[in-house]
Amino acid sequence: MPGPDATILPQESAMSDGLGVMPAPAERLTHLREELRARRLDGFLAPRTDAFMGEYMPACAERVQWLTGFAGSAGFVGVAMESAAIFVDGRYTLQVRDQVDVEAFVPRSIADEPPTAWIAESFEAGARIGYDPWLHTRAGLKRLADAAAEIGAELIALDDNPIDAVWTNRPAFPDAPVHAHGLEFAGESSEDKRLRLGADLARRNIDAAVVTASDSVAWLLNIRGADVPNCPLALSYVILASDGTVDWFIDPAKVDETVREALGDAVAIRPLAEFAGALEALGTDGARIQADPTGSPVAVFDRLMAGGAEIAERADPCLLPKARKNEIEVEGARIAHRRDGAALAAFLHWLDETAPGGTITELDAIEKLHDLRTRGERFHGPSFDTIAGYGGNGAIVHYRASEETNRRIEPGSLLLVDSGGQYDEGTTDVTRTIAIGMPSDEMSKRFTQVLKGHIAIATARFPTGVTGSQLDPFARAALWADGVDYDHGTGHGVGSFLNVHEGPQRISKGHSTTALEMGMIVSNEPGYYKTDGFGIRIENLVVVYPVIDIPADAEKDLLGFETLTLAPIDRRLIDPALLSAAERQWLDDYHARVLEEIRPMVEDPVRDWLERACAPLDA
C-alpha cells in the first residue's frame, strides 16, 4: 500500500464532474452557436487539448467531451452555424458513433476528411472563424489558416474560449499539491539538468527556452503532481534561461517549503497568470527565445512576437534528454516492472480460476487488477484507464468498459487486458490476451502471428541511427504475409513515473526522424482485431541498450532491446507449428526469466499457477 504521504493520481472516471452524459444534450451546441453570433463569429474550431497540450487533461479542459460526449483521447470539433463535425483517427471510428449525436456532429476521419477540407466545405468568403490560441500549435494553426484563406475566410484569435462562456457548471482548475521526485528515482539533480540544458542554449546563442509541456517541466524540476488523470503532472510552464535559472509559472500555493528548498534560489516561483506577460517581457531587449512550434500553443509565439523577441523554432529542449533514461531510471523501470509483474501474476491466476464460470465481467476484471496493484509498494495509480475487452469489445483498440458496454466473460472467446501502473521508480504498460475456454484455430493462428511480430521486435539488432519506423515492418511481416494488419503504431515512448505516452521516439508506419538511442523505453505491441469478433495484442515495454557481442567485422555499433515487462504470455493460444526454433527458444527463455524474477514475489497458489504458465512450450 502507498505510504500516508503518497500522492494518489486521479483516475479519469473521477474527473467527469460537469461533463454530463453521452451523447451531450443538443442544447449545448445551440448555446455555443448563440455565443458565437454574439461575438460576430461564423464558426469555431475546438481541438481536444488544453493549454499544456497534454494527452490527459483536467476536467475543466474537457471541452470537446462536454460539447459532444466524445471521451476519446484525441479529437477535433468544427462548428459552423448550419453544420458541425467531429474528427477522429482510426482508433475511435466505432467509439465516436457510440458516444456522439451524429445528427449534430458528423463523424469524419481526421486523415481522410481533415478539418482543412471541412473548412472549405462549410464557410464562404468573409467568414470569421474563431479559435482559442492557447489550444492550437503554431504548425497546426497554419494549416487551418491556409485553408480558410483559400476561400477568403479569416481565423480570429479569441481572448477567451466561447465554450467556457456557456459551460455553466465547469469544474475548477486543479489545485493538487506538488511533491519532489527524489534523486534516488530521478538519477540526476534538477540543478544539473538545468545547467546542462542552459549551457546548450548558450552554445547556440539562445537566451532562454519556453517549456510548455507539463511532463517536461516535471522532468526538468524533478517534481511530480496530481492535476490530471493517470499522469503525475503539475500543470505549469517554465522559462529556462541560458544560465540555468528558471521562472516556474504555477499556483504558488501548490508548492510547499520542501519543494522550494529542493529547488533552491535559482528557480523563481511565479503565478501562472503572469506567464503571458513574462513572454512579452522577454522581447524587450531583443532576446533570442527558443519555442517549440509543434508542441507549444500559438499564443506563446504571439506573445513573444508582441514583445519583439527573436524566435528560434526548435523542439522542446527537454524532449530528448527526458527520453534517454539514465542508469537509475532504467534500474527503476526494472524494479517497477517486477512489482507490476507480481500483481499481474495474481490477476492472471484469479482470471484462470474465475472466468470459466462465466460469473465475472469486464468491469470486475478492471476492479480486481486495480485492487491487486494497490497492494504493492510505491504504487500511485494506473498509468491509463485499464482496457478490458472481451470478444468483440476487444477488437475496439481504445475500448473503455462502461455499465452500458460491460460484457460477461465466459468461455468461447478472448479477453484483451491493457493496463499499467505508476510507481515512484517508473511507469508500466502491458497488454495480455487470454483465452477463455478453448480458442478457435483462427484465434490461435492470429495470436501466433502477432507473437512472431512481437518476438521480431524484441530480438531486433540494429545499427545506431535507425528509427522506429524502419523497425516497424518487423512486427507486421507475419500478418502481412497473410493479408492482414493492425491500424495502430507498434510502439510508443514511455516516461519514468511520467506520461505513459512519451515522445519523440516511436515504432510505427509513420515516418520518424528520431533515432532510437540507449536508454529510450518503448512499447512493443503488435496486434490483430477482428471487428465484432475478438482482439489480440501482446505488449511489453523494452529499453534500448548497446549490443556487446557484435561481429568482429561489424562496421557500426549495434543496439538492441531489453524486455522490461514480466508477465506470462498465454501458451494456450500459441500454435507451435508456426514458430521457428529461435522463436520457441525466445519464448521459453522469456518465461524462464519471468518465473525466476516473479516467483519469489508471490505465494501459493499463485506461485504454482505461475510455474505452469511459464513452463517450456513443449512441456
Coordinates of C-alpha atoms in Angstrom, one line a residue:
M1 CA 0.0 0.0 0.0
P2 CA 1.2 3.5 -0.7
G3 CA 2.5 5.4 2.4
P4 CA 0.5 8.1 4.1
D5 CA 2.3 10.9 2.2
A6 CA 1.9 9.3 -1.2
T7 CA 0.1 11.1 -4.0
I8 CA -2.7 9.1 -5.5
L9 CA -3.3 10.1 -9.1
P10 CA -6.9 10.9 -10.0
Q11 CA -8.5 8.4 -12.4
E12 CA -10.3 9.6 -15.4
S13 CA -13.6 8.3 -14.3
A14 CA -13.4 10.5 -11.2
M15 CA -12.7 13.6 -13.3
S16 CA -16.1 13.8 -15.1
D17 CA -17.9 16.3 -12.9
G18 CA -19.8 18.8 -15.1
L19 CA -19.3 16.8 -18.3
G20 CA -22.7 15.2 -18.3
V21 CA -24.0 12.2 -20.3
M22 CA -23.1 10.8 -23.7
P23 CA -24.2 12.0 -26.2
A24 CA -24.2 15.5 -24.9
P25 CA -27.5 17.4 -25.0
A26 CA -28.2 19.2 -28.3
E27 CA -28.8 22.4 -26.3
R28 CA -25.1 22.8 -25.7
L29 CA -24.4 23.2 -29.4
T30 CA -27.3 25.6 -29.6
H31 CA -26.0 27.7 -26.8
L32 CA -22.5 27.8 -28.3
R33 CA -23.9 29.0 -31.6
E34 CA -25.7 31.8 -29.8
E35 CA -22.5 32.8 -28.1
L36 CA -20.7 32.8 -31.5
R37 CA -23.3 35.0 -33.0
A38 CA -23.0 37.4 -30.1
R39 CA -19.3 37.7 -30.9
R40 CA -19.9 38.2 -34.6
L41 CA -18.4 34.8 -35.4
D42 CA -19.5 32.3 -38.1
G43 CA -17.8 29.3 -36.6
F44 CA -15.4 27.9 -34.0
L45 CA -12.5 25.4 -34.1
A46 CA -12.1 23.2 -31.0
P47 CA -9.3 20.7 -30.7
R48 CA -9.4 18.2 -27.9
T49 CA -6.5 19.6 -25.9
D50 CA -5.6 22.1 -23.2
A51 CA -3.2 25.0 -22.8
F52 CA -0.5 22.5 -21.9
M53 CA -1.0 20.3 -25.0
G54 CA -1.2 17.1 -22.9
E55 CA -2.9 13.8 -23.7
Y56 CA -4.5 13.8 -20.2
M57 CA -6.3 16.9 -19.1
P58 CA -8.2 18.2 -16.1
A59 CA -12.0 18.1 -16.2
C60 CA -12.2 21.8 -16.7
A61 CA -10.4 21.4 -20.1
E62 CA -12.5 18.6 -21.5
R63 CA -14.4 21.0 -23.7
V64 CA -14.9 18.5 -26.6
Q65 CA -16.3 15.9 -24.3
W66 CA -18.7 18.4 -22.7
L67 CA -19.9 19.7 -26.1
T68 CA -20.2 16.3 -27.8
G69 CA -20.0 13.5 -25.4
F70 CA -16.9 12.0 -27.1
A71 CA -14.4 10.8 -24.4
G72 CA -11.5 9.7 -26.6
S73 CA -8.0 11.0 -26.1
A74 CA -7.7 12.7 -29.5
G75 CA -10.3 14.6 -31.5
F76 CA -11.2 17.9 -33.1
V77 CA -14.5 19.7 -33.4
G78 CA -15.5 22.2 -36.0
V79 CA -18.7 24.2 -35.5
A80 CA -20.4 26.3 -38.2
M81 CA -23.9 27.8 -38.0
E82 CA -25.5 25.2 -40.1
S83 CA -23.3 22.2 -39.6
A84 CA -20.7 20.7 -37.2
A85 CA -18.2 17.8 -37.5
I86 CA -16.1 15.8 -35.1
F87 CA -12.8 14.4 -36.4
V88 CA -11.2 11.3 -35.0
D89 CA -8.4 8.9 -36.0
G90 CA -8.7 5.1 -36.7
R91 CA -8.7 4.2 -33.1
Y92 CA -12.1 5.9 -32.4
T93 CA -14.1 5.1 -35.5
L94 CA -16.6 3.0 -33.6
Q95 CA -16.4 4.8 -30.2
V96 CA -17.3 8.2 -31.7
R97 CA -20.6 6.8 -33.1
D98 CA -21.5 5.3 -29.8
Q99 CA -20.8 8.5 -27.8
V100 CA -21.9 11.4 -30.1
D101 CA -25.1 12.5 -31.6
V102 CA -24.2 12.0 -35.2
E103 CA -27.1 14.2 -36.4
A104 CA -25.5 17.2 -34.6
F105 CA -21.8 16.3 -35.2
V106 CA -20.9 14.4 -38.3
P107 CA -18.0 12.0 -37.6
R108 CA -15.1 12.3 -40.1
S109 CA -11.7 10.7 -40.4
I110 CA -9.1 13.2 -39.5
A111 CA -6.8 11.6 -42.0
D112 CA -9.2 11.2 -45.0
E113 CA -11.6 14.1 -44.4
P114 CA -9.5 16.6 -42.4
P115 CA -10.6 19.9 -40.8
T116 CA -9.0 21.8 -43.6
A117 CA -11.4 20.2 -46.1
W118 CA -14.3 20.8 -43.8
I119 CA -13.5 24.5 -43.6
A120 CA -13.6 24.8 -47.4
E121 CA -17.0 23.0 -47.4
S122 CA -18.6 24.8 -44.5
F123 CA -17.7 28.5 -44.9
E124 CA -17.8 31.2 -47.5
A125 CA -15.7 34.3 -48.3
G126 CA -15.8 36.8 -45.5
A127 CA -16.5 34.2 -42.8
R128 CA -15.0 34.9 -39.4
I129 CA -13.9 31.6 -37.7
G130 CA -12.8 31.8 -34.0
Y131 CA -10.1 29.8 -32.3
D132 CA -8.5 29.8 -28.8
P133 CA -4.8 30.5 -29.4
W134 CA -3.9 28.5 -26.2
L135 CA -5.3 25.3 -27.8
H136 CA -3.6 25.2 -31.2
T137 CA 0.1 24.8 -32.0
R138 CA 1.7 27.1 -34.5
A139 CA 2.2 24.4 -37.0
G140 CA -1.3 23.1 -36.7
L141 CA -2.9 26.5 -36.9
K142 CA -1.0 27.4 -40.1
R143 CA -2.7 24.5 -42.0
L144 CA -6.2 25.7 -40.8
A145 CA -5.4 29.4 -41.6
D146 CA -4.2 28.5 -45.1
A147 CA -7.4 26.5 -45.7
A148 CA -9.5 29.5 -44.6
A149 CA -7.5 31.9 -46.6
E150 CA -8.1 29.9 -49.8
I151 CA -11.9 30.6 -49.6
G152 CA -11.5 34.2 -48.4
A153 CA -12.4 33.4 -44.8
E154 CA -10.4 34.5 -41.7
L155 CA -9.3 32.9 -38.5
I156 CA -9.9 35.1 -35.4
A157 CA -7.8 34.7 -32.2
L158 CA -10.1 35.0 -29.2
D159 CA -9.2 36.3 -25.8
D160 CA -11.3 33.7 -24.1
N161 CA -12.9 30.4 -25.1
P162 CA -16.6 30.7 -26.0
I163 CA -17.3 27.1 -24.8
D164 CA -16.3 28.3 -21.3
A165 CA -18.9 31.1 -21.6
V166 CA -21.8 28.6 -22.0
W167 CA -20.4 25.7 -19.8
T168 CA -22.2 26.9 -16.6
N169 CA -21.1 24.1 -14.2
R170 CA -17.5 23.9 -15.5
P171 CA -15.1 22.4 -12.9
A172 CA -12.4 24.5 -11.3
F173 CA -8.8 24.4 -12.3
P174 CA -7.0 21.6 -10.2
D175 CA -5.2 22.6 -7.0
A176 CA -3.3 19.4 -6.2
P177 CA -0.1 19.9 -4.3
V178 CA 3.4 19.4 -5.8
H179 CA 5.9 17.0 -4.4
A180 CA 9.6 16.4 -5.0
H181 CA 10.8 13.5 -7.1
G182 CA 13.8 12.3 -5.2
L183 CA 17.3 11.9 -6.7
E184 CA 17.1 8.2 -5.8
F185 CA 14.4 8.0 -8.5
A186 CA 15.4 10.7 -10.9
G187 CA 19.1 9.9 -11.1
E188 CA 20.1 13.5 -11.8
S189 CA 19.5 16.6 -9.9
S190 CA 17.3 19.4 -11.2
E191 CA 20.3 21.8 -10.9
D192 CA 22.5 19.6 -13.1
K193 CA 19.7 19.2 -15.7
R194 CA 19.1 23.0 -15.8
L195 CA 22.8 23.9 -16.1
R196 CA 23.3 21.2 -18.8
L197 CA 20.4 22.4 -20.9
G198 CA 21.2 26.0 -20.2
A199 CA 24.7 25.6 -21.4
D200 CA 23.4 24.1 -24.6
L201 CA 21.2 27.1 -25.2
A202 CA 24.2 29.4 -24.6
R203 CA 26.3 27.5 -27.2
R204 CA 23.6 28.2 -29.8
N205 CA 23.3 31.9 -28.8
I206 CA 19.8 31.4 -27.3
D207 CA 18.9 33.5 -24.3
A208 CA 16.1 31.3 -23.0
A209 CA 13.7 28.5 -23.9
V210 CA 10.0 28.3 -23.2
V211 CA 8.8 24.9 -21.9
T212 CA 5.1 24.3 -22.0
A213 CA 4.8 20.5 -21.8
S214 CA 4.0 19.6 -18.2
D215 CA 5.9 16.3 -18.3
S216 CA 9.0 18.3 -19.5
V217 CA 8.5 20.7 -16.5
A218 CA 8.2 17.7 -14.2
W219 CA 11.4 16.1 -15.5
L220 CA 13.4 19.3 -15.5
L221 CA 12.5 20.4 -12.0
N222 CA 12.3 16.8 -10.5
I223 CA 8.8 17.4 -9.3
R224 CA 5.5 15.5 -9.6
G225 CA 1.9 16.4 -9.1
A226 CA -1.7 15.2 -9.5
D227 CA -3.5 17.7 -11.7
V228 CA -4.7 15.2 -14.4
P229 CA -5.9 11.6 -14.5
N230 CA -3.3 8.9 -14.5
C231 CA -0.2 11.1 -15.0
P232 CA 1.8 12.7 -12.1
L233 CA 1.8 16.2 -13.6
A234 CA 1.6 19.7 -12.1
L235 CA 0.1 21.9 -14.8
S236 CA 2.6 24.7 -15.2
Y237 CA 5.1 26.4 -17.5
V238 CA 8.8 27.1 -17.4
I239 CA 11.1 29.7 -18.9
L240 CA 14.7 28.3 -18.8
A241 CA 17.5 30.8 -19.1
S242 CA 20.8 30.0 -20.7
D243 CA 22.5 30.4 -17.2
G244 CA 20.3 27.6 -15.8
T245 CA 18.0 29.8 -13.9
V246 CA 14.2 29.2 -14.2
D247 CA 11.0 31.1 -13.9
W248 CA 8.3 28.5 -12.9
F249 CA 4.7 29.6 -13.5
I250 CA 2.4 27.7 -11.2
D251 CA -0.1 28.5 -8.4
P252 CA 2.4 29.2 -5.6
A253 CA 0.0 27.7 -3.0
K254 CA 0.7 24.2 -4.6
V255 CA 4.4 24.4 -3.8
D256 CA 5.4 23.7 -0.2
E257 CA 8.6 24.6 1.6
T258 CA 10.1 21.1 1.0
V259 CA 9.9 21.6 -2.8
R260 CA 11.1 25.2 -2.6
E261 CA 14.1 24.2 -0.6
A262 CA 14.9 21.3 -3.0
L263 CA 14.8 23.7 -6.0
G264 CA 16.8 26.5 -4.4
D265 CA 17.1 30.1 -5.3
A266 CA 17.8 29.6 -9.0
V267 CA 14.1 28.7 -9.5
A268 CA 11.7 31.6 -9.1
I269 CA 8.1 30.6 -8.5
R270 CA 5.6 32.9 -10.1
P271 CA 1.8 32.8 -10.5
L272 CA 0.5 31.1 -13.7
A273 CA -1.4 34.3 -14.6
E274 CA 1.9 36.1 -15.1
F275 CA 3.1 33.7 -17.9
A276 CA 1.7 35.6 -20.8
G277 CA 3.2 38.9 -19.6
A278 CA 6.5 37.3 -19.0
L279 CA 6.6 36.1 -22.6
E280 CA 6.1 39.6 -23.9
A281 CA 8.8 40.9 -21.5
L282 CA 11.4 38.5 -23.0
G283 CA 11.4 40.6 -26.1
T284 CA 12.1 44.0 -24.6
D285 CA 15.8 43.6 -25.0
G286 CA 15.6 41.8 -28.3
A287 CA 16.2 38.4 -26.7
R288 CA 16.5 35.3 -28.8
I289 CA 14.0 32.8 -27.4
Q290 CA 13.5 29.1 -28.3
A291 CA 10.0 27.7 -28.6
D292 CA 8.5 24.5 -30.0
P293 CA 6.2 25.1 -33.0
T294 CA 4.8 21.6 -32.9
G295 CA 4.3 21.3 -29.1
S296 CA 3.6 24.8 -27.7
P297 CA 0.4 26.9 -28.0
V298 CA 0.4 29.5 -30.8
A299 CA -0.3 32.1 -28.1
V300 CA 3.3 31.6 -26.9
F301 CA 4.6 32.8 -30.3
D302 CA 2.0 35.6 -30.4
R303 CA 3.2 37.0 -27.1
L304 CA 6.8 36.6 -27.9
M305 CA 6.4 38.5 -31.1
A306 CA 4.3 41.2 -29.5
G307 CA 7.3 41.8 -27.2
G308 CA 9.8 41.9 -30.0
A309 CA 11.6 38.7 -29.3
E310 CA 13.6 36.9 -31.9
I311 CA 12.2 33.4 -32.0
A312 CA 14.2 30.3 -32.6
E313 CA 11.8 27.5 -33.6
R314 CA 13.2 24.3 -32.1
A315 CA 11.9 21.3 -30.3
D316 CA 11.3 21.3 -26.6
P317 CA 14.9 21.2 -25.1
C318 CA 13.8 18.6 -22.5
L319 CA 12.3 16.2 -25.1
L320 CA 15.3 14.0 -26.0
P321 CA 17.1 14.2 -22.6
K322 CA 13.9 13.1 -20.9
A323 CA 13.6 10.2 -23.4
R324 CA 17.2 9.0 -22.8
K325 CA 16.7 7.3 -19.4
N326 CA 19.8 7.3 -17.1
E327 CA 21.0 4.2 -15.3
I328 CA 19.0 5.0 -12.2
E329 CA 15.8 5.4 -14.2
V330 CA 16.4 2.2 -16.2
E331 CA 17.0 0.3 -13.0
G332 CA 13.9 1.9 -11.5
A333 CA 11.9 0.7 -14.5
R334 CA 13.1 -2.9 -13.8
I335 CA 12.0 -2.6 -10.2
A336 CA 8.6 -1.2 -11.2
H337 CA 8.1 -4.0 -13.7
R338 CA 8.9 -6.6 -11.1
R339 CA 6.3 -5.2 -8.7
D340 CA 3.8 -4.9 -11.6
G341 CA 4.6 -8.4 -12.7
A342 CA 3.7 -9.8 -9.2
A343 CA 0.3 -8.1 -9.4
L344 CA -0.2 -9.3 -13.0
A345 CA 0.6 -12.9 -12.0
A346 CA -2.0 -12.7 -9.2
F347 CA -4.5 -11.3 -11.6
L348 CA -4.0 -13.8 -14.3
H349 CA -4.2 -16.6 -11.8
W350 CA -7.5 -15.2 -10.5
L351 CA -8.8 -14.9 -14.0
D352 CA -8.0 -18.5 -14.8
E353 CA -9.8 -19.6 -11.7
T354 CA -12.9 -17.5 -12.1
A355 CA -13.5 -16.7 -15.7
P356 CA -14.5 -20.2 -16.9
G357 CA -17.5 -20.0 -14.6
G358 CA -19.0 -17.1 -16.5
T359 CA -19.7 -15.1 -13.3
I360 CA -17.4 -12.1 -13.8
T361 CA -17.5 -9.1 -16.2
E362 CA -15.0 -6.7 -17.8
L363 CA -15.6 -4.2 -15.0
D364 CA -15.0 -6.9 -12.4
A365 CA -11.6 -7.6 -14.1
I366 CA -10.7 -4.0 -14.1
E367 CA -11.5 -3.6 -10.4
K368 CA -9.6 -6.8 -9.5
L369 CA -6.5 -5.8 -11.3
H370 CA -6.5 -2.3 -9.7
D371 CA -7.0 -3.8 -6.3
L372 CA -4.0 -6.1 -6.7
R373 CA -1.8 -3.3 -7.9
T374 CA -2.7 -1.1 -4.9
R375 CA -1.3 -3.8 -2.6
G376 CA 2.2 -3.2 -4.0
E377 CA 4.7 -0.8 -2.7
R378 CA 5.1 2.8 -4.1
F379 CA 2.1 2.4 -6.4
H380 CA 0.4 5.7 -7.2
G381 CA -2.4 4.7 -9.5
P382 CA -3.0 3.5 -13.1
S383 CA -0.9 4.9 -15.9
F384 CA -4.1 5.0 -18.0
D385 CA -7.6 3.7 -17.7
T386 CA -7.5 -0.1 -17.9
I387 CA -8.8 -1.6 -21.1
A388 CA -10.6 -5.0 -20.6
G389 CA -12.4 -6.1 -23.7
Y390 CA -14.0 -9.5 -24.1
G391 CA -14.9 -10.8 -27.5
G392 CA -15.9 -8.1 -29.9
N393 CA -15.1 -5.4 -27.4
G394 CA -11.5 -6.4 -27.5
A395 CA -11.5 -5.5 -31.2
I396 CA -12.0 -1.9 -30.3
V397 CA -8.5 -0.6 -29.9
H398 CA -9.1 2.0 -27.3
Y399 CA -12.2 0.4 -25.8
R400 CA -13.4 1.6 -22.4
A401 CA -15.8 -0.6 -20.5
S402 CA -18.9 1.1 -19.1
E403 CA -22.1 0.0 -17.5
E404 CA -23.7 0.2 -20.9
T405 CA -21.0 -1.9 -22.8
N406 CA -19.9 -4.2 -19.9
R407 CA -19.8 -7.8 -21.1
R408 CA -19.8 -11.0 -19.1
I409 CA -16.5 -13.0 -19.5
E410 CA -17.3 -16.6 -20.3
P411 CA -15.8 -19.5 -22.3
G412 CA -15.8 -19.1 -26.1
S413 CA -13.6 -16.0 -26.9
L414 CA -10.7 -13.9 -25.9
L415 CA -10.2 -11.3 -23.2
L416 CA -7.8 -8.4 -24.0
V417 CA -6.4 -6.6 -21.0
D418 CA -4.3 -3.5 -21.5
S419 CA -3.2 -1.8 -18.3
G420 CA -0.3 -0.1 -16.5
G421 CA 0.8 1.4 -13.2
Q422 CA 2.6 4.5 -11.9
Y423 CA 5.3 3.8 -9.4
D424 CA 7.9 6.0 -7.9
E425 CA 10.5 4.1 -9.8
G426 CA 8.8 4.0 -13.2
T427 CA 5.7 3.7 -15.4
T428 CA 4.4 0.4 -16.7
D429 CA 2.2 -0.5 -19.7
V430 CA 1.4 -4.2 -20.5
T431 CA -1.2 -6.0 -22.6
R432 CA -2.1 -9.6 -22.4
T433 CA -4.7 -11.6 -24.4
I434 CA -6.2 -14.5 -22.6
A435 CA -8.1 -17.5 -23.9
I436 CA -11.4 -18.0 -22.0
G437 CA -12.1 -21.7 -22.7
M438 CA -10.9 -23.4 -25.8
P439 CA -9.7 -21.0 -28.5
S440 CA -10.6 -21.5 -32.2
D441 CA -8.0 -22.3 -34.8
E442 CA -8.4 -18.8 -36.2
M443 CA -7.7 -17.3 -32.8
S444 CA -4.5 -19.4 -32.3
K445 CA -3.3 -18.6 -35.8
R446 CA -3.7 -14.8 -35.4
F447 CA -2.3 -14.9 -31.9
T448 CA 0.8 -16.7 -33.1
Q449 CA 1.3 -14.3 -36.0
V450 CA 1.1 -11.4 -33.5
L451 CA 3.6 -13.2 -31.2
K452 CA 6.0 -13.7 -34.1
G453 CA 5.9 -9.9 -34.7
H454 CA 6.4 -9.3 -31.1
I455 CA 9.5 -11.6 -31.0
A456 CA 10.9 -9.9 -34.1
I457 CA 11.0 -6.6 -32.4
A458 CA 12.2 -8.0 -29.1
T459 CA 15.2 -9.7 -30.8
A460 CA 16.0 -6.9 -33.3
R461 CA 19.6 -5.8 -33.5
F462 CA 20.1 -2.6 -35.5
P463 CA 22.9 0.0 -36.2
T464 CA 22.9 3.3 -34.4
G465 CA 20.9 5.9 -36.2
V466 CA 18.0 3.5 -37.0
T467 CA 14.5 4.9 -36.3
G468 CA 11.4 3.1 -35.1
S469 CA 9.7 3.5 -38.5
Q470 CA 12.5 1.4 -40.0
L471 CA 11.8 -1.4 -37.5
D472 CA 8.0 -1.3 -37.7
P473 CA 7.8 -3.8 -40.7
F474 CA 9.4 -6.5 -38.5
A475 CA 6.3 -6.6 -36.3
R476 CA 3.9 -6.8 -39.2
A477 CA 5.6 -9.3 -41.6
A478 CA 3.8 -12.4 -40.4
L479 CA 0.4 -10.7 -40.6
W480 CA 1.2 -9.0 -43.9
A481 CA 2.1 -12.4 -45.4
D482 CA -1.5 -13.5 -44.6
G483 CA -3.1 -10.3 -45.9
V484 CA -4.0 -8.7 -42.6
D485 CA -2.6 -5.8 -40.5
Y486 CA -3.4 -3.6 -37.5
D487 CA -4.3 0.1 -37.5
H488 CA -2.1 1.5 -34.7
G489 CA 1.6 2.0 -34.0
T490 CA 3.8 -0.8 -32.9
G491 CA 5.4 1.2 -30.1
H492 CA 5.4 4.5 -28.2
G493 CA 7.8 6.0 -25.8
V494 CA 7.1 5.7 -22.1
G495 CA 8.2 8.1 -19.3
S496 CA 9.8 7.4 -15.9
F497 CA 7.0 7.9 -13.4
L498 CA 5.6 10.3 -16.0
N499 CA 3.4 10.0 -19.1
V500 CA 2.7 6.6 -20.5
H501 CA 2.9 8.1 -24.0
E502 CA 6.1 9.9 -24.4
G503 CA 7.9 11.2 -27.5
P504 CA 9.8 11.7 -29.6
Q505 CA 10.7 8.0 -30.1
R506 CA 8.2 5.6 -31.5
I507 CA 7.8 2.4 -33.6
S508 CA 5.2 3.0 -36.3
K509 CA 4.4 3.2 -40.0
G510 CA 4.6 6.9 -39.8
H511 CA 7.9 8.5 -40.8
S512 CA 10.1 9.2 -37.8
T513 CA 13.3 11.2 -37.8
T514 CA 14.2 10.3 -34.2
A515 CA 16.8 7.6 -34.0
L516 CA 16.4 5.0 -31.2
E517 CA 19.1 5.7 -28.5
M518 CA 20.4 3.9 -25.5
G519 CA 18.1 4.3 -22.5
M520 CA 14.9 5.0 -24.5
I521 CA 11.9 3.0 -23.3
V522 CA 9.3 2.0 -25.9
S523 CA 6.4 -0.4 -26.1
N524 CA 6.4 -3.5 -28.3
E525 CA 2.7 -4.1 -29.1
P526 CA 1.7 -5.6 -32.4
G527 CA -1.9 -6.8 -32.6
Y528 CA -4.8 -8.1 -34.7
Y529 CA -8.5 -7.1 -34.5
K530 CA -11.5 -8.8 -36.0
T531 CA -14.5 -6.5 -35.9
D532 CA -17.3 -7.9 -33.7
G533 CA -15.1 -11.0 -33.2
F534 CA -12.1 -10.6 -31.0
G535 CA -9.0 -8.5 -30.4
I536 CA -5.4 -9.6 -29.9
R537 CA -2.4 -7.6 -28.6
I538 CA 0.8 -8.6 -26.9
E539 CA 2.6 -5.7 -25.3
N540 CA 5.8 -5.5 -23.3
L541 CA 7.9 -2.5 -22.6
V542 CA 11.5 -2.6 -23.8
V543 CA 14.6 -0.4 -23.3
V544 CA 17.3 0.3 -25.9
Y545 CA 20.7 -1.0 -24.9
P546 CA 24.1 -1.4 -26.6
V547 CA 24.8 -4.8 -28.0
I548 CA 28.1 -6.2 -26.7
D549 CA 28.6 -9.3 -28.8
I550 CA 28.8 -7.6 -32.1
P551 CA 30.6 -9.4 -35.0
A552 CA 34.3 -8.8 -35.3
D553 CA 33.9 -7.3 -38.7
A554 CA 31.0 -5.0 -37.8
E555 CA 31.3 -1.5 -39.3
K556 CA 28.8 0.1 -37.0
D557 CA 27.8 -0.1 -33.3
L558 CA 24.7 -2.1 -32.7
L559 CA 21.7 -1.6 -30.4
G560 CA 19.0 -4.0 -29.2
F561 CA 16.2 -4.2 -26.7
E562 CA 16.0 -5.5 -23.2
T563 CA 12.5 -6.6 -22.3
L564 CA 11.3 -5.0 -19.1
T565 CA 7.7 -6.4 -18.7
L566 CA 7.5 -9.6 -16.7
A567 CA 4.2 -11.5 -17.3
P568 CA 3.3 -14.8 -18.9
I569 CA 2.1 -15.0 -22.5
D570 CA -0.8 -17.3 -22.8
R571 CA 0.7 -20.6 -24.1
R572 CA -2.8 -22.0 -24.8
L573 CA -3.2 -19.6 -27.7
I574 CA 0.1 -20.5 -29.4
D575 CA 0.3 -22.7 -32.4
P576 CA 3.9 -24.1 -32.0
A577 CA 4.0 -25.3 -35.6
L578 CA 4.0 -21.6 -36.8
L579 CA 7.1 -20.7 -34.7
S580 CA 10.7 -21.2 -35.7
A581 CA 13.1 -22.9 -33.3
A582 CA 14.6 -19.5 -32.5
E583 CA 11.2 -18.1 -31.7
R584 CA 10.4 -21.0 -29.4
Q585 CA 13.7 -20.5 -27.7
W586 CA 12.9 -16.8 -27.1
L587 CA 9.6 -17.6 -25.6
D588 CA 11.0 -20.3 -23.3
D589 CA 13.8 -18.1 -22.2
Y590 CA 11.4 -15.2 -21.6
H591 CA 9.1 -17.4 -19.5
A592 CA 12.1 -18.8 -17.5
R593 CA 13.1 -15.2 -16.7
V594 CA 9.5 -14.3 -15.6
L595 CA 9.4 -17.3 -13.4
E596 CA 12.9 -16.6 -11.9
E597 CA 12.1 -12.9 -11.1
I598 CA 8.4 -13.1 -10.1
R599 CA 8.2 -16.4 -8.2
P600 CA 9.9 -15.1 -5.1
M601 CA 7.4 -12.2 -5.0
V602 CA 4.2 -14.3 -4.9
E603 CA 2.8 -17.1 -2.7
D604 CA 0.9 -20.2 -3.4
P605 CA -1.5 -20.8 -5.2
V606 CA -0.3 -18.0 -7.5
R607 CA 3.3 -19.5 -7.4
D608 CA 2.0 -22.9 -8.5
W609 CA 0.0 -21.3 -11.3
L610 CA 3.0 -19.2 -12.4
E611 CA 5.2 -22.3 -12.7
R612 CA 2.6 -23.9 -15.0
A613 CA 2.1 -20.7 -17.1
C614 CA 5.9 -20.3 -17.6
A615 CA 6.6 -24.0 -18.5
P616 CA 8.5 -24.6 -21.7
L617 CA 6.3 -24.6 -24.8
D618 CA 6.8 -28.3 -25.5
A619 CA 6.2 -29.3 -21.8

